[in-house]
mmCIF file of C-alpha atoms in Angstrom:
data_model
loop_
_atom_site.group_PDB
_atom_site.id
_atom_site.type_symbol
_atom_site.label_atom_id
_atom_site.label_comp_id
_atom_site.label_asym_id
_atom_site.label_seq_id
_atom_site.Cartn_x
_atom_site.Cartn_y
_atom_site.Cartn_z
ATOM 1 C CA MET G 1 -6.455 -20.964 25.643
ATOM 2 C CA GLY G 2 -5.339 -19.619 22.222
ATOM 3 C CA ASP G 3 -2.985 -17.429 20.841
ATOM 4 C CA VAL G 4 -1.486 -14.434 21.802
ATOM 5 C CA MET G 5 -3.060 -11.294 19.639
ATOM 6 C CA ASP G 6 -0.864 -8.656 19.327
ATOM 7 C CA ALA G 7 -1.719 -5.175 18.685
ATOM 8 C CA ASP G 8 -1.731 -5.217 14.829
ATOM 9 C CA ASN G 9 -3.923 -8.102 14.842
ATOM 10 C CA ILE G 10 -6.666 -6.680 17.588
ATOM 11 C CA ARG G 11 -6.826 -3.714 15.106
ATOM 12 C CA ASP G 12 -6.851 -5.698 12.798
ATOM 13 C CA SER G 13 -10.174 -7.716 13.988
ATOM 14 C CA VAL G 14 -11.045 -5.354 15.823
ATOM 15 C CA ILE G 15 -11.403 -2.416 13.594
ATOM 16 C CA TYR G 16 -11.150 -4.042 10.034
ATOM 17 C CA GLY G 17 -12.291 -7.747 10.541
ATOM 18 C CA ASP G 18 -11.841 -9.446 6.933
ATOM 19 C CA PRO G 19 -10.124 -8.448 3.902
ATOM 20 C CA ALA G 20 -12.715 -6.532 1.911
ATOM 21 C CA SER G 21 -13.072 -4.165 4.897
ATOM 22 C CA LYS G 22 -10.073 -3.776 5.126
ATOM 23 C CA THR G 23 -9.798 -2.656 1.357
ATOM 24 C CA MET G 24 -13.051 -0.546 1.546
ATOM 25 C CA ALA G 25 -11.532 1.172 4.692
ATOM 26 C CA ALA G 26 -8.198 2.106 2.481
ATOM 27 C CA ALA G 27 -10.510 2.928 -0.586
ATOM 28 C CA ALA G 28 -12.539 5.339 1.363
ATOM 29 C CA THR G 29 -9.886 7.172 3.984
ATOM 30 C CA GLY G 30 -7.758 7.280 0.309
ATOM 31 C CA GLY G 31 -10.778 8.883 -1.318
ATOM 32 C CA GLY G 32 -11.651 11.539 0.918
ATOM 33 C CA LEU G 33 -7.959 12.863 1.571
ATOM 34 C CA GLY G 34 -7.882 13.103 -2.242
ATOM 35 C CA ALA G 35 -11.211 14.563 -2.522
ATOM 36 C CA ILE G 36 -10.269 17.197 0.600
ATOM 37 C CA ALA G 37 -6.426 17.382 -1.833
ATOM 38 C CA GLY G 38 -8.430 18.052 -4.505
ATOM 39 C CA ALA G 39 -10.365 21.056 -2.982
ATOM 40 C CA VAL G 40 -7.003 22.525 -1.976
ATOM 41 C CA THR G 41 -5.384 22.251 -5.086
ATOM 42 C CA HIS G 42 -8.678 23.538 -6.837
ATOM 43 C CA GLY G 43 -8.828 26.697 -4.629
ATOM 44 C CA TRP G 44 -5.329 27.386 -5.103
ATOM 45 C CA LYS G 45 -6.004 28.048 -8.644
ATOM 46 C CA GLU G 46 -8.223 30.767 -8.391
ATOM 47 C CA VAL G 47 -7.172 34.269 -8.244
ATOM 48 C CA PRO G 48 -8.479 37.188 -6.818
ATOM 49 C CA GLY G 49 -9.624 39.789 -9.073
ATOM 50 C CA LYS G 50 -10.419 36.526 -12.011
ATOM 51 C CA VAL G 51 -13.556 35.388 -12.655
ATOM 52 C CA ALA G 52 -13.966 31.935 -11.116
ATOM 53 C CA THR G 53 -14.205 29.119 -12.892
ATOM 54 C CA PRO G 54 -17.369 26.619 -12.733
ATOM 55 C CA ALA G 55 -17.925 24.680 -10.788
ATOM 56 C CA LYS G 56 -18.175 21.786 -12.744
ATOM 57 C CA ASP G 57 -14.472 22.745 -12.388
ATOM 58 C CA ALA G 58 -14.022 22.167 -9.087
ATOM 59 C CA ILE G 59 -16.419 18.745 -9.019
ATOM 60 C CA ARG G 60 -14.465 17.042 -11.120
ATOM 61 C CA ALA G 61 -11.363 18.469 -8.801
ATOM 62 C CA ILE G 62 -12.371 17.116 -6.295
ATOM 63 C CA GLY G 63 -14.306 14.105 -7.492
ATOM 64 C CA GLY G 64 -11.004 12.781 -9.376
ATOM 65 C CA ASN G 65 -8.253 13.247 -6.936
ATOM 66 C CA GLY G 66 -10.889 11.161 -4.335
ATOM 67 C CA LEU G 67 -11.884 8.545 -6.875
ATOM 68 C CA TYR G 68 -7.562 8.347 -7.584
ATOM 69 C CA PHE G 69 -6.643 8.268 -4.029
ATOM 70 C CA GLY G 70 -9.135 5.494 -3.604
ATOM 71 C CA LEU G 71 -7.949 3.617 -6.164
ATOM 72 C CA VAL G 72 -4.679 3.605 -5.043
ATOM 73 C CA GLY G 73 -5.541 3.041 -1.513
ATOM 74 C CA ALA G 74 -7.548 0.213 -2.573
ATOM 75 C CA THR G 75 -5.162 -1.381 -4.519
ATOM 76 C CA PHE G 76 -2.323 -1.238 -1.664
ATOM 77 C CA ALA G 77 -4.900 -3.031 1.129
ATOM 78 C CA GLY G 78 -5.772 -5.328 -1.443
ATOM 79 C CA THR G 79 -2.197 -5.851 -2.868
ATOM 80 C CA GLU G 80 -1.092 -6.811 0.754
ATOM 81 C CA TYR G 81 -3.917 -9.140 1.319
ATOM 82 C CA VAL G 82 -3.113 -10.876 -1.606
ATOM 83 C CA ALA G 83 0.646 -10.888 -0.820
ATOM 84 C CA GLU G 84 0.187 -12.418 2.499
ATOM 85 C CA GLN G 85 -2.527 -15.182 1.555
ATOM 86 C CA MET G 86 0.109 -16.299 -1.245
ATOM 87 C CA ARG G 87 3.010 -15.811 0.295
ATOM 88 C CA GLY G 88 1.739 -17.446 3.668
ATOM 89 C CA THR G 89 3.742 -14.884 6.140
ATOM 90 C CA LYS G 90 3.300 -11.513 7.321
ATOM 91 C CA ASP G 91 6.007 -9.363 6.577
ATOM 92 C CA ILE G 92 7.875 -6.113 5.466
ATOM 93 C CA LEU G 93 7.962 -7.477 2.205
ATOM 94 C CA ASN G 94 3.674 -8.049 1.506
ATOM 95 C CA GLY G 95 3.792 -4.041 2.706
ATOM 96 C CA ALA G 96 6.620 -3.084 -0.367
ATOM 97 C CA ILE G 97 5.070 -5.415 -2.779
ATOM 98 C CA ALA G 98 1.867 -3.565 -2.079
ATOM 99 C CA GLY G 99 3.824 -0.385 -2.284
ATOM 100 C CA CYS G 100 4.920 -0.724 -5.074
ATOM 101 C CA ALA G 101 1.258 -1.705 -6.878
ATOM 102 C CA ALA G 102 0.015 1.394 -5.355
ATOM 103 C CA GLY G 103 2.923 3.530 -6.387
ATOM 104 C CA SER G 104 2.820 2.479 -9.659
ATOM 105 C CA LEU G 105 -0.460 3.993 -10.623
ATOM 106 C CA ALA G 106 1.651 7.358 -10.178
ATOM 107 C CA GLY G 107 3.196 6.916 -13.747
ATOM 108 C CA PHE G 108 0.074 4.740 -15.017
ATOM 109 C CA ARG G 109 -1.969 7.533 -14.303
ATOM 110 C CA ALA G 110 0.895 10.237 -16.164
ATOM 111 C CA GLY G 111 0.899 7.828 -19.069
ATOM 112 C CA SER G 112 4.799 7.340 -18.063
ATOM 113 C CA LEU G 113 6.661 3.882 -17.766
ATOM 114 C CA PRO G 114 9.999 5.598 -15.879
ATOM 115 C CA ALA G 115 7.479 7.612 -13.479
ATOM 116 C CA THR G 116 5.143 4.032 -13.176
ATOM 117 C CA PHE G 117 8.521 2.395 -11.780
ATOM 118 C CA GLY G 118 9.672 5.529 -9.839
ATOM 119 C CA GLY G 119 6.641 5.573 -8.206
ATOM 120 C CA CYS G 120 6.912 2.039 -7.305
ATOM 121 C CA ILE G 121 10.119 1.735 -5.836
ATOM 122 C CA ALA G 122 9.884 5.197 -4.001
ATOM 123 C CA ALA G 123 6.124 3.830 -2.403
ATOM 124 C CA ALA G 124 7.675 -0.005 -1.777
ATOM 125 C CA SER G 125 10.636 2.407 -0.607
ATOM 126 C CA LEU G 126 8.406 3.759 2.160
ATOM 127 C CA VAL G 127 6.300 1.589 3.277
ATOM 128 C CA THR G 128 9.652 -0.762 4.159
ATOM 129 C CA ILE G 129 11.071 1.838 6.213
ATOM 130 C CA TYR G 130 7.631 2.736 7.917
ATOM 131 C CA ASP G 131 7.412 -1.476 8.783
ATOM 132 C CA MET G 132 10.514 -1.194 10.069
ATOM 133 C CA THR G 133 10.669 1.899 12.322
ATOM 134 C CA ARG G 134 7.409 0.328 14.012
ATOM 135 C CA SER G 135 8.633 -3.014 14.310
ATOM 136 C CA THR G 136 10.210 -4.056 17.583
ATOM 137 C CA GLU G 137 12.381 -6.181 15.219
ATOM 138 C CA LYS G 138 16.315 -4.537 14.406
ATOM 139 C CA PRO G 139 16.593 -4.626 10.697
ATOM 140 C CA GLU G 140 18.800 -6.245 9.664
ATOM 141 C CA GLU G 141 16.790 -9.139 11.417
ATOM 142 C CA MET G 142 13.660 -8.266 9.539
ATOM 143 C CA ILE G 143 15.499 -8.037 5.977
ATOM 144 C CA GLN G 144 17.621 -11.304 6.850
ATOM 145 C CA ALA G 145 13.919 -13.595 7.874
ATOM 146 C CA SER G 146 12.026 -12.043 4.603
ATOM 147 C CA LEU G 147 14.673 -13.303 2.388
ATOM 148 C CA ARG G 148 15.207 -16.665 3.876
ATOM 149 C CA LYS G 149 11.491 -16.847 3.691
ATOM 150 C CA LEU G 150 11.554 -15.916 -0.251
ATOM 151 C CA LYS G 151 14.394 -19.085 -0.506
ATOM 152 C CA GLY G 152 12.065 -21.049 1.030
ATOM 153 C CA GLU G 153 9.453 -20.035 -1.240
ATOM 154 C CA GLN G 154 12.263 -20.581 -4.292
ATOM 155 C CA GLN G 155 12.788 -23.731 -2.793
ATOM 156 C CA GLU G 156 9.103 -25.144 -2.653
ATOM 157 C CA ASN G 157 8.362 -23.955 -6.225
ATOM 158 C CA LEU G 158 11.438 -25.975 -7.707
ATOM 159 C CA GLU G 159 10.586 -28.918 -5.414
ATOM 160 C CA GLN G 160 6.883 -28.672 -6.730
ATOM 161 C CA LEU G 161 8.026 -28.182 -10.605
ATOM 162 C CA GLN G 162 10.081 -31.349 -10.047
ATOM 163 C CA GLY G 163 8.230 -33.446 -8.703
#
C-alpha cells in the first residue's frame, strides 16, 4: 500500500511539489503582499492639496517592498527545507530556524545588529507559536520531542568526531 499521507503532506505534494517550487511560491506570495504594502504606504504619504510625488517614487516603494517581502518568503521556505534535510526530521524546530533566518532580514535591512537579533527572536517565536497551535500534539510533548531529537543529533555528532 504505502504510507498514509496527512493533510500537510498532501498539501505540500499537490500545491508545491518540490522544494524549489515551494520556495518560488513563497517568494511570489511575499512579493505580491510586499507590493500591496508598498502601494498602501506610498498612498499614505500623499497628502491632499500637495503636489503628488513622481511615479518613479511609487514604483520604487512598490518594487522595493515587493522584493523585500519576496526575499523574506523565499528565505523562510528555503531555510525550512534545508533544516528539515539536515536534521532528517519535520518538526517545530525547523520552522523556528526558518523564522529566525527570515526575521533577521529586517535587521539587515535596517543595518542594525540588535534589530537583526530581535527580528530573529520575534519571527522564530511567532512561527513556533503558530506551529504549536495548529498541531494536535500538546505543546509540552512537541518541545520534549524536539529536545530529544536535538540530544540525539548531538550524540551522533559526538560519536562521529570520536570514531
